[in-house]
Coordinates of C-alpha atoms in Angstrom, one line a residue:
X86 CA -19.5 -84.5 49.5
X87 CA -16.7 -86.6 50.0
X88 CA -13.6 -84.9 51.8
X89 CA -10.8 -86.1 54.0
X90 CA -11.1 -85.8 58.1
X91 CA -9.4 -83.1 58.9
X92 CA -12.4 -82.0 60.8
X93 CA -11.9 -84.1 64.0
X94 CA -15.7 -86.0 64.4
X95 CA -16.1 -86.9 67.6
X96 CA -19.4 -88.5 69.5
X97 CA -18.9 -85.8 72.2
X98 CA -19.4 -83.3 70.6
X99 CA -23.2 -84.0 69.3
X100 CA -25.0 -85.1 72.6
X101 CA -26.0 -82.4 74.1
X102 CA -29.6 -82.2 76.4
X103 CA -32.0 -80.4 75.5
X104 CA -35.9 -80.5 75.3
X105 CA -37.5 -82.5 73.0
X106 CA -39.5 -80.8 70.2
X107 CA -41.1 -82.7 66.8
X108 CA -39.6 -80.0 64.8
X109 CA -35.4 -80.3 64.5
X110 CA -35.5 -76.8 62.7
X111 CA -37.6 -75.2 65.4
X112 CA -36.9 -71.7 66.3
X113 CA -36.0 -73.6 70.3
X114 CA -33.1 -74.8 68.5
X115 CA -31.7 -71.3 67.2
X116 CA -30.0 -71.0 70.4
X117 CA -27.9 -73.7 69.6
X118 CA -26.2 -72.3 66.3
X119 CA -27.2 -68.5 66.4
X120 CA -23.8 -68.0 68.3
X121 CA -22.4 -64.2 69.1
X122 CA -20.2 -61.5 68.3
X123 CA -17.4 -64.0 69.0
X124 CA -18.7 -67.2 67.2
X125 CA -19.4 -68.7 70.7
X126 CA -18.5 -72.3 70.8
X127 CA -18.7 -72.5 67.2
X128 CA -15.3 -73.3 64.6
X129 CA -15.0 -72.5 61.2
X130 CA -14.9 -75.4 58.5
X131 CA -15.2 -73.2 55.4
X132 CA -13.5 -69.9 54.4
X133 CA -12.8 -68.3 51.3
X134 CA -12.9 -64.9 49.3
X135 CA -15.5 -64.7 46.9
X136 CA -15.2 -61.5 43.6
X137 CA -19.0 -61.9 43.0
X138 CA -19.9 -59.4 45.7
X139 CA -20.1 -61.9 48.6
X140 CA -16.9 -60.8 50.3
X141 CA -15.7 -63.7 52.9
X142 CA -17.9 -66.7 52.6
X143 CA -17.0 -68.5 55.7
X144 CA -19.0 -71.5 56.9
X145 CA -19.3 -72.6 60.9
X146 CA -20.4 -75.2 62.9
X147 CA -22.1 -75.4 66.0
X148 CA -23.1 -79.0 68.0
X149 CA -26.7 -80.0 67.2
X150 CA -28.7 -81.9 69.7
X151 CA -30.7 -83.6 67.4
X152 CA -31.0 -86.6 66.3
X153 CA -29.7 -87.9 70.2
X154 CA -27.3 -90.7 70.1
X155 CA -29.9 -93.3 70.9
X156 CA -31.5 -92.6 67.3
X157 CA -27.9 -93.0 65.4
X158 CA -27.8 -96.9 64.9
X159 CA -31.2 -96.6 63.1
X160 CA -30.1 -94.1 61.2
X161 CA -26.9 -96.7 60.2
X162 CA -29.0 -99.8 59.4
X163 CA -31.0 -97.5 57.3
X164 CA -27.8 -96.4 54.9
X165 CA -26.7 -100.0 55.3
X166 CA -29.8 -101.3 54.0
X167 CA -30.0 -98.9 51.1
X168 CA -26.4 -99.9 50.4
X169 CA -27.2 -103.7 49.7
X170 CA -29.9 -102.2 47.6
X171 CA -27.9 -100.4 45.2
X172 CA -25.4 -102.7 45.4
X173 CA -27.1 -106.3 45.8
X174 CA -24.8 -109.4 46.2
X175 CA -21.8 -107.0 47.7
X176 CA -19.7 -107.8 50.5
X177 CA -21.7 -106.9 53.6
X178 CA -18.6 -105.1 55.6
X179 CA -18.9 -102.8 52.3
X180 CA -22.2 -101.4 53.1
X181 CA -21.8 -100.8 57.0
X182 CA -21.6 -97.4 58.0
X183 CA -21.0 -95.0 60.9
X184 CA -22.7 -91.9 61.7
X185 CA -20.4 -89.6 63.7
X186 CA -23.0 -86.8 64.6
X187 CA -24.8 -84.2 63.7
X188 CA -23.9 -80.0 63.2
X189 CA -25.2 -77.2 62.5
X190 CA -24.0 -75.1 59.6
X191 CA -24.0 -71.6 58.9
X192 CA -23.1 -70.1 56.4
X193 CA -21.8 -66.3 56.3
X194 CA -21.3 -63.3 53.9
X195 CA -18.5 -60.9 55.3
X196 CA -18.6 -62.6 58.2
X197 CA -21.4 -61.0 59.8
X198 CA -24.4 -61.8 57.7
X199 CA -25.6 -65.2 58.4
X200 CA -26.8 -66.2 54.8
X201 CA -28.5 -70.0 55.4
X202 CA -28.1 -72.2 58.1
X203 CA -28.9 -76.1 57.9
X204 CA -28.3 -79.6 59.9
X205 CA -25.8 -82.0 58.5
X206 CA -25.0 -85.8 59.4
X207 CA -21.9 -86.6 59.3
X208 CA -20.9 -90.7 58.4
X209 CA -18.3 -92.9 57.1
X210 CA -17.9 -96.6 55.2
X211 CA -16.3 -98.7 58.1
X212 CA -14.7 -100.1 55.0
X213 CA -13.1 -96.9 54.2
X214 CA -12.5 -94.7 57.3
X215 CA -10.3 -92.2 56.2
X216 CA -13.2 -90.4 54.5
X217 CA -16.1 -88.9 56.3
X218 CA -19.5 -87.8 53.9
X219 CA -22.0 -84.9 54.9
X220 CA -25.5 -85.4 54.4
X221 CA -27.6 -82.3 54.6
X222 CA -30.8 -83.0 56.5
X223 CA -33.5 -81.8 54.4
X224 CA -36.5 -82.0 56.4
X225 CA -34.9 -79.4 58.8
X226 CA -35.9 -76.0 58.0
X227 CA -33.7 -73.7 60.7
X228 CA -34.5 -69.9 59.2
X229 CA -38.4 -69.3 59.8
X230 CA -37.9 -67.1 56.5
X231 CA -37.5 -70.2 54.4
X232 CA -40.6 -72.1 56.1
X233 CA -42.7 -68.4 55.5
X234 CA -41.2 -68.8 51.7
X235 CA -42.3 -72.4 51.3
X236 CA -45.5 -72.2 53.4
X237 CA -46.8 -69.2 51.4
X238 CA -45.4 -70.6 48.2
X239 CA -46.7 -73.7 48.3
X240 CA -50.5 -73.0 50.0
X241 CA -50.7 -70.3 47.3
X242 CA -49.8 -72.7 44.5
X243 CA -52.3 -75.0 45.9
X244 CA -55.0 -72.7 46.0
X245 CA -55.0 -72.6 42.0
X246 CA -55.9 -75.6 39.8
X247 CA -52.3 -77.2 39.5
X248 CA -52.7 -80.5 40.6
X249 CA -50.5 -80.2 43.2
X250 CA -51.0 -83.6 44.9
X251 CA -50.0 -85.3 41.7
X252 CA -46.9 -83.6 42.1
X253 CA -46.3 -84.6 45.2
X254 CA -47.1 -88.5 44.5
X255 CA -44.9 -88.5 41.1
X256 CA -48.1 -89.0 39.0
X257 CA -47.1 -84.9 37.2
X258 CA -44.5 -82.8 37.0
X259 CA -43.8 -79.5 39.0
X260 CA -40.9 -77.7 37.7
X261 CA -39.5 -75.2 39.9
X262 CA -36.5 -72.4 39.9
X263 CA -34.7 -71.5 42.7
X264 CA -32.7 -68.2 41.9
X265 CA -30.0 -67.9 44.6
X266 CA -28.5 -71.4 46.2
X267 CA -27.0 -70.4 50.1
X268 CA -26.9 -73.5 51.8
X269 CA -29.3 -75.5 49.4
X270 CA -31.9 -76.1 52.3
X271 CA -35.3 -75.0 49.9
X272 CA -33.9 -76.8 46.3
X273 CA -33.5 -79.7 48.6
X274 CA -36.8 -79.6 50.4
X275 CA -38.5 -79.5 47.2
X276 CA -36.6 -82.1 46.1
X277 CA -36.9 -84.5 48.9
X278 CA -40.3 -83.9 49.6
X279 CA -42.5 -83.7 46.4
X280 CA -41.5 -86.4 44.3
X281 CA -42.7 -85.2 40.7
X282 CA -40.6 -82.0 41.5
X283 CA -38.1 -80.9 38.8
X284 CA -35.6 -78.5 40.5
X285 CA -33.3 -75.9 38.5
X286 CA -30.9 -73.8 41.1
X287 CA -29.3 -71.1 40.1
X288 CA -26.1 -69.7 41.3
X289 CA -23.8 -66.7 40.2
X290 CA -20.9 -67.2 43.2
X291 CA -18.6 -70.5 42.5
X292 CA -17.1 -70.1 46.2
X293 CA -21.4 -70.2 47.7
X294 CA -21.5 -73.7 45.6
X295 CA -18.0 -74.9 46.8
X296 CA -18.9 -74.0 50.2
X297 CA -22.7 -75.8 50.1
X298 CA -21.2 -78.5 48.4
X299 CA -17.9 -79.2 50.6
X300 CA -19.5 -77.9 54.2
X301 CA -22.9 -77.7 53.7
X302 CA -23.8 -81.7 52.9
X303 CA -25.6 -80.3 49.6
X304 CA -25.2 -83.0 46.6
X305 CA -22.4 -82.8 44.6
X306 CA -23.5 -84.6 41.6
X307 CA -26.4 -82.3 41.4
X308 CA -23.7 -79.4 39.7
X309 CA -24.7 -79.2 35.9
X310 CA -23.2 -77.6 32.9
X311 CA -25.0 -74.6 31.7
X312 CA -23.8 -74.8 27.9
X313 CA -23.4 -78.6 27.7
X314 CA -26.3 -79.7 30.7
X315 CA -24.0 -82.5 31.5
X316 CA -24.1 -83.6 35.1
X317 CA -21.2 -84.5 37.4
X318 CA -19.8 -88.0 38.1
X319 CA -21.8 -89.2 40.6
X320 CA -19.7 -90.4 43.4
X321 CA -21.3 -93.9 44.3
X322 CA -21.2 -93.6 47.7
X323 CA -23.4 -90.5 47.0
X324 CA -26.1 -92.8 45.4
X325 CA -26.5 -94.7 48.8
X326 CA -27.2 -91.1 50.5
X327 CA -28.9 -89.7 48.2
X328 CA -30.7 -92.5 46.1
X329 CA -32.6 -90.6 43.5
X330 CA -32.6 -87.3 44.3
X331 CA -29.8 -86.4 41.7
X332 CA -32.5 -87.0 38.9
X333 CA -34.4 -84.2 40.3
X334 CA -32.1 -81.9 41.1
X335 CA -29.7 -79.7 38.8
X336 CA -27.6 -76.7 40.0
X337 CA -26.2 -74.1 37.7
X338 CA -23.2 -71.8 38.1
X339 CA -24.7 -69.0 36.0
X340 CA -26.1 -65.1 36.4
X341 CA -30.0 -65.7 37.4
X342 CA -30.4 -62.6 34.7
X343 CA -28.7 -64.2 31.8
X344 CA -30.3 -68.1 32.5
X345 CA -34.1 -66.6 32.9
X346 CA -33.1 -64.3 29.8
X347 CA -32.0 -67.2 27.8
X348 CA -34.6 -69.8 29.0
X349 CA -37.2 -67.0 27.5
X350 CA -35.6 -66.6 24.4
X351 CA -35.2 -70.7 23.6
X352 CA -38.4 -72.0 25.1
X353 CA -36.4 -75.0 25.1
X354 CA -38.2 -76.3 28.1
X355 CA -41.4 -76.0 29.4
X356 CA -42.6 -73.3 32.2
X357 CA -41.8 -72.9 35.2
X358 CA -44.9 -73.6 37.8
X359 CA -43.1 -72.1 40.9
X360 CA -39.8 -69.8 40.9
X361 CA -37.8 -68.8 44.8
X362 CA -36.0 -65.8 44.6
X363 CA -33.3 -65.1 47.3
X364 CA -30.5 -63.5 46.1
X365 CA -29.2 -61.0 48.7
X366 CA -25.3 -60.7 48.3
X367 CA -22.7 -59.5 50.7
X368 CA -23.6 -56.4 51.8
X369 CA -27.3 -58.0 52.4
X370 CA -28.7 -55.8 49.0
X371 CA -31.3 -57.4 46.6
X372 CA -30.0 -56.8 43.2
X373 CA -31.5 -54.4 41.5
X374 CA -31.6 -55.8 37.9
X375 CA -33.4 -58.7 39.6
X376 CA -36.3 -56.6 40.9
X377 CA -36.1 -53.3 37.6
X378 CA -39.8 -53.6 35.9
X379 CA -38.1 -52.1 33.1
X380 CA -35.2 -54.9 33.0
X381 CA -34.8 -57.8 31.3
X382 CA -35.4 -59.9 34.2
X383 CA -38.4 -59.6 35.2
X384 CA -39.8 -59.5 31.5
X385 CA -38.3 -62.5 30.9
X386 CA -39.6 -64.6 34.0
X387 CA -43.1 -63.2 33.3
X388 CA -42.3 -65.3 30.1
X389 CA -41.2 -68.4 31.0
X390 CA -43.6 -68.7 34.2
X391 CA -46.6 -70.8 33.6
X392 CA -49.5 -68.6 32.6
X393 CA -52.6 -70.7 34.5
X394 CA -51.2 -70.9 37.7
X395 CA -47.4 -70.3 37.8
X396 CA -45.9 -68.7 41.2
X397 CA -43.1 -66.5 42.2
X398 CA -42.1 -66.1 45.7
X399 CA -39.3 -64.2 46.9
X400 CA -37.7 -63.1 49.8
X401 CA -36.8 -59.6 50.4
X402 CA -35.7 -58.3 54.0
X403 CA -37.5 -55.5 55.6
X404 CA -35.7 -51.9 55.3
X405 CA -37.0 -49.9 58.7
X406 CA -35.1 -47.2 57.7
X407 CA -37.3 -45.5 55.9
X408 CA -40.6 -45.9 57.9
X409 CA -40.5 -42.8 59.8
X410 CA -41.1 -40.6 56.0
X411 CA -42.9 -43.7 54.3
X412 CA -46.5 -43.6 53.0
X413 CA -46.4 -47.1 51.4
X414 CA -50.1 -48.5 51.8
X415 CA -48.8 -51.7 53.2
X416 CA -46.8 -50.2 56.2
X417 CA -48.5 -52.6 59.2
X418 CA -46.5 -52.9 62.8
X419 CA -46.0 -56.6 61.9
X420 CA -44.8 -55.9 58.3
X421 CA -41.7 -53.0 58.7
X422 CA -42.0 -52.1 55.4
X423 CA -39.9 -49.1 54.0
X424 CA -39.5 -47.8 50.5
X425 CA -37.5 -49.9 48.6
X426 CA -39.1 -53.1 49.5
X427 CA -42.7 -50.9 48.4
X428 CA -40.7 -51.1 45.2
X429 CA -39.4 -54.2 45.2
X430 CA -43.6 -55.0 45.3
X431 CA -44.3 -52.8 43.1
X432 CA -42.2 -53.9 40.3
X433 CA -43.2 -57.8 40.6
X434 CA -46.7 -57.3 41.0
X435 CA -46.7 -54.8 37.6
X436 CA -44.6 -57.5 35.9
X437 CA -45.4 -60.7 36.7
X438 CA -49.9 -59.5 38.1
X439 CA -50.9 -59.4 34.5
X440 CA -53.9 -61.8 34.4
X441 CA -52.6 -64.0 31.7
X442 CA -56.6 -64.9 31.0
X443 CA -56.6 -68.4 32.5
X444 CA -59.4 -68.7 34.9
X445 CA -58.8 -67.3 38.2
X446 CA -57.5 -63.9 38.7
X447 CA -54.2 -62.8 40.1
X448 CA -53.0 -62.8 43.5
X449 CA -50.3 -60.7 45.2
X450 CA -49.9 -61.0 48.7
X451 CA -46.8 -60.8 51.5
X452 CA -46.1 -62.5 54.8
X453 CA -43.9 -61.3 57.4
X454 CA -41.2 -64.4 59.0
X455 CA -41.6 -64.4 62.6
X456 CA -38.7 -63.7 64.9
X457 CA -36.4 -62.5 61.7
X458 CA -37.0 -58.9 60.1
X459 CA -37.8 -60.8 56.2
X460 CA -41.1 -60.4 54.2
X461 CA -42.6 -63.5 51.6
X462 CA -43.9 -61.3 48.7
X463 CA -45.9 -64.1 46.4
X464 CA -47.3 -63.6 42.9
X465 CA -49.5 -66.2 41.7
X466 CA -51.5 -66.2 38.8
X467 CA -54.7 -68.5 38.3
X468 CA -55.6 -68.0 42.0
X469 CA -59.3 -69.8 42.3
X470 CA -61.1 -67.7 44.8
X471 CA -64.2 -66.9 44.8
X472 CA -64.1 -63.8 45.2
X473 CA -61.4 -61.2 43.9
X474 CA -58.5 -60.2 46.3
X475 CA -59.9 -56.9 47.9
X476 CA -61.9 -58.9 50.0
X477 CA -58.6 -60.0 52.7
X478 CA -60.9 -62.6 54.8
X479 CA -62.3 -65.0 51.6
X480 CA -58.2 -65.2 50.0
X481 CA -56.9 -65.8 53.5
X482 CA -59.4 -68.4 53.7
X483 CA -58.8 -69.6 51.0
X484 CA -54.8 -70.2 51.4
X485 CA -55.2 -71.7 54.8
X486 CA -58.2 -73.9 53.9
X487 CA -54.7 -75.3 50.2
X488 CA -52.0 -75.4 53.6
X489 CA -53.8 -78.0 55.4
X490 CA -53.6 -80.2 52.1
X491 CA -49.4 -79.3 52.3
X492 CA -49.1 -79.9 55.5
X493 CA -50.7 -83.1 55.3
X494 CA -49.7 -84.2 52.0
X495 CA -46.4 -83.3 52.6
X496 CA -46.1 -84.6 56.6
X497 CA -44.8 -80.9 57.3
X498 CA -43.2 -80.8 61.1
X499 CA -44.8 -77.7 61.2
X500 CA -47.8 -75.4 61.0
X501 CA -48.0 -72.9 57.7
X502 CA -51.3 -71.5 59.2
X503 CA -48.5 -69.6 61.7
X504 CA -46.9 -68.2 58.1
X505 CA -49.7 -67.3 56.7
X506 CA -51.4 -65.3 59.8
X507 CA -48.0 -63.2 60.5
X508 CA -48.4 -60.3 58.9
X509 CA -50.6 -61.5 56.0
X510 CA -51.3 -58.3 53.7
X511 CA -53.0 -58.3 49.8
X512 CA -51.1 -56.0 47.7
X513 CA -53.9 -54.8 45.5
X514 CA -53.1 -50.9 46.2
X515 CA -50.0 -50.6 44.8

């Protein structure tokens, strides 16, 4: 997003020493943008009042130590080249950029609940100083929530007989809905990393898009019209960040409810193969019309997701308030799980767990994050084990044996087999 500087860059404030570790979102890092009661050494870039139930969304930045200096004039020749590119025959002083660092940014609800956190680059056209650009860094996955979501997502899709390395290459499509936007950090993933992906994002809050857009580094040109599905002006400096990314991409100001509702009714486009739901508002509650089995919701996604293997993965936080008088049959140590999350289950899995009668039966399990108090729950239908899901060991199996292939296929920094393992219950009892 381009923006004037009012932000005061400076090289300082980015080089910072610190261990080296392959992974720029590992948890190591947390320390470095977690801050305290008091913000720490962190300053607010972002703040504004939000009436769709989010309160204050405020956004604040904390000095990353990653990418180190040394790695910066790479990172220039790189946005350079793409520049001459796009543009071929232009004025080489047109293409030359300058990175000014990298941040942390964390976005907040009420100014307590930290909502999404990502990395951003921060850069300017030598040609055109007064204007600095923010790049979110999508490769960096902060929240291990969001690596639980995409790791169980993802192996589970990849256990059923979507042909998920085509995807990944270009050679198919894999359309995918993200309900709930925060900082943009899975969308963009997606987006970035599979390049047959086709990535709707759905947001209610016009102040959580002005915030991910203007502080966050997420695309602006990816904003779409609901009624018309015109995109944005592309900003052209954009294009040399961004390349093609915009033409997998599209974000929508609209209520999750109404879109899935509509997108059932019109069939106007074809199923979804893989839908992230994380939609927890201000005062950190999960909708309820998003998770009623006898809403309109739910009926409706169980309609537009793909019957043979389409997959539903969302996010719900654990509620340990209710464990002392709970006698859900997935309480474990490693999974607090209290009664309104046991619904939360119970719901999806009786809405979207009807075998559809593709081959393969239906799988619903749930992953606990490590280090954060949030559960994966995943529905996926066309699961191809060999066995059906009572037996825990063969579908574990199974989903580690499709999270090498992610991993590998997509160059992950980081090990699903440690989302997977934490916490890993079948809900089959419910």
């Amino acid at each position: 997003m381009r923006f004037p500087t009012p932000f005061r860059w400076t090289r300082r404030l980015f080089t910072s020493t610190i261990r080296q570790v392959e992974d720029e979102g590992d948890w190591f890092y947390a320390s470095e943008w977690w801050g305290g009661d008091d913000n720490d050494d962190g300053h607010t870039v972002f703040r504004c009042h939000s009436v769709k139930g989010n309160g204050s969304v405020t956004v604040a930045g904390y000095p990353s130590s990653r990418p180190d200096v040394g790695h910066w004039a790479a990172v220039e020749r790189w946005l350079q080249r793409r520049y001459e590119k796009i543009y071929p025959g232009c004025d080489e002083n047109l293409g030359k950029f300058r990175v000014l660092g990298y941040q942390w940014r964390v976005l907040r609800f009420n100014e307590r609940t930290r909502q999404s956190t990502v990395k951003v680059m921060a850069a300017y056209r030598k040609s055109a100083s007064e204007a600095v650009y923010l790049m979110q860094q999508p490769h960096c996955l902060a929240v291990p929530y969001v690596k639980s979501m995409i790791a169980a997502g993802l192996s589970a899709l990849s256990s059923t007989r979507f042909n998920f390395k085509g995807a990944v290459l270009g050679d198919r499509t894999l359309h995918i809905l993200c309900i709930g936007l925060g900082g943009g950090s899975i969308p963009l993933f997606l987006a970035s990393k599979i390049q047959g992906a086709i990535v709707h994002v759905v947001e209610i809050d016009p102040v959580v898009i002005k915030a991910s857009i203007q502080a966050m580094g997420f695309p602006s040109h990816s904003t779409k019209n609901a009624s018309s599905g015109s995109l944005n002006n592309m900003d052209p400096l954009e294009q040399v960040l961004w390349g093609g990314l915009h033409e997998r991409l599209s974000l929508f100001e609209a209520d999750a409810e109404g879109f899935v509702v509509k997108g059932a009714a019109e069939m106007s486009s074809p199923f979804y193969d893989l839908v992230f739901v994380d939609a927890y508002d201000g005062d950190d509650l999960f909708p309820r019309k998003l998770w009623d089995a006898d809403g309109p919701f739910l009926k409706a996604l169980a309609t537009i997701l793909h019957p043979d293997h389409g997959t539903v993965v969302v996010n719900l936080h654990a509620d340990t308030d209710s464990l002392t008088k709970c006698t859900s049959p997935l309480f474990h140590p490693l999974l607090p799980m209290g009664r309104h999350v046991y619904q939360v289950c119970k719901a999806y899995k009786q809405v979207l767990g009807e075998d559809s009668g593709a081959g393969g039966s239906v799988l619903s399990f749930s992953v606990s994050s490590p280090w954060v108090q949030n559960i994966s729950l995943v529905i996926c239908r066309g699961f191809k084990a060999t066995t059906m899901t009572e037996n825990r060991s063969s579908t574990l199996n199974t989903l580690l044996s499709s999270s090498q292939d992610v991993e590998n296929l997509l160059k992950l920094p980081f090990p699903c087999i440690q989302y997977l393992n934490n916490g890993f219950l079948l809900i089959d009892s419910l």
